[in-house]
Short mmCIF file of C-alpha atoms and ligand atoms in Angstrom, two decimals:
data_model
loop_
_atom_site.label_atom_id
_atom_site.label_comp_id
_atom_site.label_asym_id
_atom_site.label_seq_id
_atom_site.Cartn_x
_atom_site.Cartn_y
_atom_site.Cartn_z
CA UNK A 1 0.00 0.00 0.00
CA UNK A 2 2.09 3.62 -1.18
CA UNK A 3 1.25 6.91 -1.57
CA UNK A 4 1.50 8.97 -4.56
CA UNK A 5 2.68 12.58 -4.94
CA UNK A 6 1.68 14.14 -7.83
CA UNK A 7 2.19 17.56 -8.33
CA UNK A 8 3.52 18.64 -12.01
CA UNK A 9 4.88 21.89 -11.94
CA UNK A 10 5.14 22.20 -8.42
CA UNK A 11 7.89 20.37 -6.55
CA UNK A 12 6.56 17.57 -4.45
CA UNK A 13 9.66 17.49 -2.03
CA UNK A 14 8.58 19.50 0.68
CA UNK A 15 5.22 17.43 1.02
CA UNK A 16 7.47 13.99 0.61
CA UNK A 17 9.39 15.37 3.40
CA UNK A 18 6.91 16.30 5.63
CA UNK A 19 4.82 12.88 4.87
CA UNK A 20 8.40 10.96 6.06
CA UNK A 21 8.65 13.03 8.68
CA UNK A 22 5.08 12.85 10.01
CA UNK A 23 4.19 9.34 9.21
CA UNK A 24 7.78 7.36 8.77
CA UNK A 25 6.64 3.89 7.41
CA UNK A 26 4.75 5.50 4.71
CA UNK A 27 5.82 4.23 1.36
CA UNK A 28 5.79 7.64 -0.54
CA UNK A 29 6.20 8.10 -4.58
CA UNK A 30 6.68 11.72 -5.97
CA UNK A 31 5.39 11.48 -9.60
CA UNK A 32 7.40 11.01 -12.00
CA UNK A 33 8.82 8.74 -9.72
CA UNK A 34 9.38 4.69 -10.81
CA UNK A 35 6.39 3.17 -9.25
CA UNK A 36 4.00 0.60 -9.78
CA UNK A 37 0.78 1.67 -9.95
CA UNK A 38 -0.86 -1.92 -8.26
CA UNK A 39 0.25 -0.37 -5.20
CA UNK A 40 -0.80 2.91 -5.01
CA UNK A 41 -3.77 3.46 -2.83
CA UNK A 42 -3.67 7.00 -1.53
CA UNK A 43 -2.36 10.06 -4.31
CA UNK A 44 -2.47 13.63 -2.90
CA UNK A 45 -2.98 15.67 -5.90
CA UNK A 46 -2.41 19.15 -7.41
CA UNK A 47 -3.58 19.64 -11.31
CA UNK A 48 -2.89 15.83 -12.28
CA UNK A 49 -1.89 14.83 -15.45
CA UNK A 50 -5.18 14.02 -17.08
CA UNK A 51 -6.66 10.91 -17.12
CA UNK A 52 -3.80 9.02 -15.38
CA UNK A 53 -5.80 7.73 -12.56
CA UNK A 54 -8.16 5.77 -14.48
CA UNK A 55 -4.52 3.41 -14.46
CA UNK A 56 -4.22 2.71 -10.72
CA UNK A 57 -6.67 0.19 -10.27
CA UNK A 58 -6.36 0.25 -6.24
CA UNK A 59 -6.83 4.26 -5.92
CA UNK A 60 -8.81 4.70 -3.04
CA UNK A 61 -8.18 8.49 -2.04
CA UNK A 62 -7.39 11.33 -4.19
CA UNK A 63 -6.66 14.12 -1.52
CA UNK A 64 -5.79 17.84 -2.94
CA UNK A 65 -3.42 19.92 -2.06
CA UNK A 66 -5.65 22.57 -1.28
CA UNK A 67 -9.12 24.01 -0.74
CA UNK A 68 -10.34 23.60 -4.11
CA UNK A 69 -10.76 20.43 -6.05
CA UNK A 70 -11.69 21.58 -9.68
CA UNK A 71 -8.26 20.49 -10.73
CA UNK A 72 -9.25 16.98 -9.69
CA UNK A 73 -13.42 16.82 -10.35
CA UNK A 74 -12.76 18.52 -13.78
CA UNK A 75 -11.11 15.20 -14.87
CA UNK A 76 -14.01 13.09 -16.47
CA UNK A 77 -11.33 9.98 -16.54
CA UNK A 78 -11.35 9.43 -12.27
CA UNK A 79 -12.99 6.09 -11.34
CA UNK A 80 -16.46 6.66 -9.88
CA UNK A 81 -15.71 4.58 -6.73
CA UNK A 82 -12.32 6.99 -5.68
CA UNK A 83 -13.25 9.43 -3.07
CA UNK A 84 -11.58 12.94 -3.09
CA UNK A 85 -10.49 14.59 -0.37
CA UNK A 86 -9.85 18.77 0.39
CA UNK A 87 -8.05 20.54 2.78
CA UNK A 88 -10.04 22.75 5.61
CA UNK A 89 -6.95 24.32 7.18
CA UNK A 90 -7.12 27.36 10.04
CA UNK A 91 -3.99 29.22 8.45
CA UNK A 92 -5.79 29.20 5.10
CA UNK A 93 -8.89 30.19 6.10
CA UNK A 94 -7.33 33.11 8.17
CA UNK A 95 -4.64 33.42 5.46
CA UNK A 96 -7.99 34.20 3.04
CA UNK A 97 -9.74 36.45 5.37
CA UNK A 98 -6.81 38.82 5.71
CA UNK A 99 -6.08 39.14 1.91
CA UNK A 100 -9.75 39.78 1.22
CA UNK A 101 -10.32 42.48 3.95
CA UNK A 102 -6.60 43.66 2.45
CA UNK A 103 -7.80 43.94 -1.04
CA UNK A 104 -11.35 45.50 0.19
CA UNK A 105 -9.02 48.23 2.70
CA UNK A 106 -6.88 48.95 -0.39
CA UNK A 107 -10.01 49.68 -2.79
CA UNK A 108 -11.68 52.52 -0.18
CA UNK A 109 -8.23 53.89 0.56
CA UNK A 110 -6.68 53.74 -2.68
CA UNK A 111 -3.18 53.04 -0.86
CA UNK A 112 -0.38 52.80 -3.33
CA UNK A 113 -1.79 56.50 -4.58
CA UNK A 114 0.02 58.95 -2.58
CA UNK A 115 3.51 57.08 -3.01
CA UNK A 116 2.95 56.51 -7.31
CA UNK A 117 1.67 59.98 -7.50
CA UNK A 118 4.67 61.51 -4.91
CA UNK A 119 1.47 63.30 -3.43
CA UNK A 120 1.36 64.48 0.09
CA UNK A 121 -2.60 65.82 -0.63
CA UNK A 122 -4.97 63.91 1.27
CA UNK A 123 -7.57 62.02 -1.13
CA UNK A 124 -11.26 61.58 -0.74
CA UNK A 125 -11.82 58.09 -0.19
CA UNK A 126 -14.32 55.21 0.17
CA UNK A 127 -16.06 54.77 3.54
CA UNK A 128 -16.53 51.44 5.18
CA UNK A 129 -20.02 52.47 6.14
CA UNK A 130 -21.37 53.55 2.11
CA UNK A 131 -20.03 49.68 1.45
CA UNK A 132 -22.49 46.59 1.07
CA UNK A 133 -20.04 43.50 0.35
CA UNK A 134 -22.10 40.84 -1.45
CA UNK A 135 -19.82 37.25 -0.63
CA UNK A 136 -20.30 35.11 -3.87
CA UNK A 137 -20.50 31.58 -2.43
CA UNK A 138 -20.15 31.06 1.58
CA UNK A 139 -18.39 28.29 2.17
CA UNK A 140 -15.41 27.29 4.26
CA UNK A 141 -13.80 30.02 3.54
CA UNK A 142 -16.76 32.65 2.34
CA UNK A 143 -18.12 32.53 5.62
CA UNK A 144 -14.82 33.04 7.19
CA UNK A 145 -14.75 36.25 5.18
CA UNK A 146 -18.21 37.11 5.65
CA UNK A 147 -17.06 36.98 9.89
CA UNK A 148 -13.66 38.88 9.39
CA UNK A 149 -15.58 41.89 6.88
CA UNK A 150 -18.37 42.12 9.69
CA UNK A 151 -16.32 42.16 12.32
CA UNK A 152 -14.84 45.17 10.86
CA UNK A 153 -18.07 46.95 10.76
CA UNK A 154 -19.03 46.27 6.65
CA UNK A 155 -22.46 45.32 5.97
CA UNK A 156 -21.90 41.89 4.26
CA UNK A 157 -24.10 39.93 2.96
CA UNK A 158 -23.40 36.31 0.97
CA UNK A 159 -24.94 34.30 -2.13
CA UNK A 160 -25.13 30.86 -2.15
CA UNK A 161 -26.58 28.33 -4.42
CA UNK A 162 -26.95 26.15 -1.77
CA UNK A 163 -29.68 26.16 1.30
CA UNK A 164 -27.38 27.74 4.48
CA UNK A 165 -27.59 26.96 8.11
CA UNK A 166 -28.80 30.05 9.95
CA UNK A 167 -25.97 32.89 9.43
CA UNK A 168 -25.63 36.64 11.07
CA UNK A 169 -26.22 37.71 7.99
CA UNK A 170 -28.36 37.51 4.79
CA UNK A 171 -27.72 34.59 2.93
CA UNK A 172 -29.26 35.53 -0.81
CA UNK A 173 -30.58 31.91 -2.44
CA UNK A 174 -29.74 30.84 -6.04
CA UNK A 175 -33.27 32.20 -7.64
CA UNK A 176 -32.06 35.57 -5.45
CA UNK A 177 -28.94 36.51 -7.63
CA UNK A 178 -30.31 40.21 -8.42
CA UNK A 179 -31.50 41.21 -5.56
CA UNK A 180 -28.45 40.54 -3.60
CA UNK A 181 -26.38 42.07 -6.34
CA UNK A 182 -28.38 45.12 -6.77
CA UNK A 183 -27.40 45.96 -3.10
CA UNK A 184 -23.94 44.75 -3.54
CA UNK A 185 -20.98 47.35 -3.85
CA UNK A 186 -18.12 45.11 -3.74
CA UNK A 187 -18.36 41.66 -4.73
CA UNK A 188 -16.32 38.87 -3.51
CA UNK A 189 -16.00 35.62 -5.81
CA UNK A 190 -15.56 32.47 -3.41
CA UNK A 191 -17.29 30.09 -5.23
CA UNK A 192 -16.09 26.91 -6.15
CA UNK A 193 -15.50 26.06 -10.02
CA UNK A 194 -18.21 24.14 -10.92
CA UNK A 195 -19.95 23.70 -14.35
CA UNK A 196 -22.67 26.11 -12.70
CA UNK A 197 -20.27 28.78 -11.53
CA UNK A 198 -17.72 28.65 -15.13
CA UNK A 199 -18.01 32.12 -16.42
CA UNK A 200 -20.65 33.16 -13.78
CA UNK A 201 -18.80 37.10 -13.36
CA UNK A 202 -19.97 37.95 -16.65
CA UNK A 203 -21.14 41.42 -18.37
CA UNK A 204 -25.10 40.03 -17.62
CA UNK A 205 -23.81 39.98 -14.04
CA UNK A 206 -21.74 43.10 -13.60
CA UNK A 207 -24.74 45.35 -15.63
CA UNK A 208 -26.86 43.91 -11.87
CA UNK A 209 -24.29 45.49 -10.07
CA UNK A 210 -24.99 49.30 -8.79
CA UNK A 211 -22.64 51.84 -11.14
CA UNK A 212 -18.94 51.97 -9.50
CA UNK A 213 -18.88 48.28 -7.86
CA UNK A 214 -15.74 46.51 -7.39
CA UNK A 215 -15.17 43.47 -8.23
CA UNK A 216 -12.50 41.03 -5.83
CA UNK A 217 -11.99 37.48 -7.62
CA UNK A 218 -9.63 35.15 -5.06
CA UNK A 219 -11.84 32.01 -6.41
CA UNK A 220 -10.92 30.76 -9.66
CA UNK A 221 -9.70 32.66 -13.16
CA UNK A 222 -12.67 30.34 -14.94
CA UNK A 223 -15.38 32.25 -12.58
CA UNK A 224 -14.20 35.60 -14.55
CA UNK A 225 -14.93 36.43 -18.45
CA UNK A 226 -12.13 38.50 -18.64
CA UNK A 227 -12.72 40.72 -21.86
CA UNK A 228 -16.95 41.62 -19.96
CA UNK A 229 -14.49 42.80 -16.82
CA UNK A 230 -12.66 45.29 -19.05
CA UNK A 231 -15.53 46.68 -20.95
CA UNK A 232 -17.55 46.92 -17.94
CA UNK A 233 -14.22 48.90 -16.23
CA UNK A 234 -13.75 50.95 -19.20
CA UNK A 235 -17.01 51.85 -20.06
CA UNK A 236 -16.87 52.67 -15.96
CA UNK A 237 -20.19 50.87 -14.68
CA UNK A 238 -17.43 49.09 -12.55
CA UNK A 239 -14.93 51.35 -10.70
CA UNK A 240 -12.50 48.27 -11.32
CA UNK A 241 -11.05 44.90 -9.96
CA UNK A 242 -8.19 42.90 -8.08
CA UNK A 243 -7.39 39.66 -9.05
CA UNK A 244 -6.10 36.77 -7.75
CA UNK A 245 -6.57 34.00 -10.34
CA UNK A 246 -6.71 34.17 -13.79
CA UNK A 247 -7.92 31.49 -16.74
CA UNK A 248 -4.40 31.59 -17.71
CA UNK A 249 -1.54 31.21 -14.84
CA UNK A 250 1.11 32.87 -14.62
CA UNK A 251 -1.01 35.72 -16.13
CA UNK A 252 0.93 36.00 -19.67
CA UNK A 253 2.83 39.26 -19.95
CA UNK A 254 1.28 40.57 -23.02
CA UNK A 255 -2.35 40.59 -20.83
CA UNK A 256 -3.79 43.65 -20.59
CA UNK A 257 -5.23 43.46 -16.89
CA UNK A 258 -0.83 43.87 -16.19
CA UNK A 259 -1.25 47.70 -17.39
CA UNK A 260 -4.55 48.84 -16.47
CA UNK A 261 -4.82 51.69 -14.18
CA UNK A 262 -8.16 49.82 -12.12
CA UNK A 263 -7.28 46.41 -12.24
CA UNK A 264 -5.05 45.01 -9.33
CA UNK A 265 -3.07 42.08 -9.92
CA UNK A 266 -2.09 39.60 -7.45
CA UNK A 267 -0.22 35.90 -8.20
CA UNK A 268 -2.50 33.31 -6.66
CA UNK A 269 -1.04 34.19 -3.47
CA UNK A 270 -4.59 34.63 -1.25
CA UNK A 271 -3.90 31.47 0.87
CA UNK A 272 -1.43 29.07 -0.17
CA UNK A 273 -0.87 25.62 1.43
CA UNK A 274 1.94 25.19 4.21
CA UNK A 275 3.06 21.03 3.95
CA UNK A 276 3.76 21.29 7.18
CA UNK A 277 0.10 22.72 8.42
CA UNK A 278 -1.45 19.81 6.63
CA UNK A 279 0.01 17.19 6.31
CA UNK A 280 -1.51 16.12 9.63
CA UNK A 281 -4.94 15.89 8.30
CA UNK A 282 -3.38 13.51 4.88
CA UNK A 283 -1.93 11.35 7.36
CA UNK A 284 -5.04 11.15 9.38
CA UNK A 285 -7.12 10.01 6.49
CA UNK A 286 -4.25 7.59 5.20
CA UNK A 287 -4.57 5.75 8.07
CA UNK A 288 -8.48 5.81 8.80
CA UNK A 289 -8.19 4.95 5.35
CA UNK A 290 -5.79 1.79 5.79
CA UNK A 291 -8.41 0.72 9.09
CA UNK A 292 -11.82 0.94 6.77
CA UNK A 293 -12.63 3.58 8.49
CA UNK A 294 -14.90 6.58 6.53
CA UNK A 295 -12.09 9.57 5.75
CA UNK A 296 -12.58 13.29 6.06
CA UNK A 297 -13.12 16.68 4.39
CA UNK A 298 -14.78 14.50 1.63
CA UNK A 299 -16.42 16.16 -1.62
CA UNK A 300 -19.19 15.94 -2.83
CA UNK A 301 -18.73 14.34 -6.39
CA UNK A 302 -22.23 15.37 -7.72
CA UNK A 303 -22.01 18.84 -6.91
CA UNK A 304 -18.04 19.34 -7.73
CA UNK A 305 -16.72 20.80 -3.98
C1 LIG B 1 -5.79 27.42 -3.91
O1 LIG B 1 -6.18 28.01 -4.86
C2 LIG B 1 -6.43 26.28 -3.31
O2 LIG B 1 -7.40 25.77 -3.89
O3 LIG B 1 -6.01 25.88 -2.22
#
């Protein structure tokens, strides 16, 4: 019974290290790796090669290497009987809820102006209590956002296209997509990439939004039509956007969100996953795994997170 890393593009050697260090009998295999693929029960993932795990016949466990899982559910070739596995991890839920509330702060206060413009002239700015911020999907991590931005003092509210347990705040429902964006002045995309949320920040969606909204993407680059962002920013029914993820990563040089004056640009840096954080919770469901017994943090395969 061995594990698989498999992490193309991203080197595997810090999670191989931790895995030895945290669970020393493990029989570990960082793709490319010789290995036969009889043994491999257990493969924590990050963006697969395609189609390669229809081949291990005794894959129980796909676990990613982070929160989301569209790099693993988008692949039509996984056997129907492997279960896949996230990561729910305190640092990355914090780690998510301080870049958001960063990226909000930075909109109202514009705070890069005074040093680009070598201006000591105080600037208008945004106030925290004129903002509505409309949480697009409140999951794990949404509804740590939705806490942090509250706690603050914003008036938050979230959508989700799923029934909630009771929340402090409004939760908008699916069929309630224009009312909660019509009050929304900042939008935050958390949603998981699903075939339902693919393109969902589109021009339809941003013409909802009240003139000068702001638009904060930290889900996935596939969420955003990129070419309705810059019309709707240049046209200026949005007052512009900062973005995490992009369809295309590293976001090519030639792109134009790199020179526009109203689009931030970050590099997929909102929470990353530290090996060393969780690898605690892989080894925990390699072993409940090993006894029979049911592992956690599982997703849901029908709905894709
Ligand atoms: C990062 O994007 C993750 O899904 O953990």
């Amino acid at each position: 019974m061995s594990v698989l890393v498999i992490s193309p593009g991203r080197d595997p050697e810090a999670w191989v290290q931790e895995l030895k260090n945290q669970h020393p009998g493990m029989q570990i295999f960082a793709y490319p790796e010789e290995h036969n693929k009889e043994d491999i029960e257990y493969a924590i993932a990050w963006k697969h090669p395609r189609g390669i795990f229809k081949n291990y016949p005794n894959l129980k466990v796909i676990a990613s290497m982070g929160a989301g899982v569209d790099h693993i559910t988008s692949d039509p070739e996984i056997p129907k009987n492997v279960t896949i596995t996230r990561i729910i991890d305190d640092q990355l839920t914090l780690d998510m809820s301080a870049f958001v509330l960063a990226l909000v702060m930075n909109h109202l206060r514009n705070l890069s102006f005074h040093h680009n413009h070598k201006s000591w002239e105080p600037t208008n700015y945004l106030k925290i209590e004129d903002q509505n911020i409309g949480v697009m999907g409140v999951g794990v991590l949404g509804s740590a956002v939705v806490k942090t931005l509250t706690n603050v003092g914003f008036k938050v509210s979230g959508w989700a296209t799923q029934p909630k347990p009771q929340s402090d705040v409004t939760i908008f429902g699916k069929d309630q997509l224009d009312e909660f964006l019509g009050q929304t002045t900042i939008v935050v995309c958390l949603l998981p990439l699903t075939q339902q949320t693919e393109n969902i920040l589109n021009k339809e969606l941003f013409k909802k939004l009240p003139k000068g909204a702001y638009i904060i993407n930290v889900a996935r680059g596939q969420h955003l039509v990129e070419h309705d962002l810059l019309e709707m920013v240049d046209t200026g029914h949005l007052s512009g956007a900062s973005l995490d993820v992009f369809r295309k990563e590293p976001l090519p040089e030639e792109h134009p969100f790199w020179q526009h004056p109203k689009i931030s640009i970050t590099p997929h840096i909102a929470s990353v996953t530290d090996p060393k954080k969780v690898v605690p919770q892989l080894v925990e469901n390699y072993i409940r795994m090993t006894e029979g017994k049911p592992v956690k943090n599982i997703v849901k395969r029908e709905k894709g997170y």
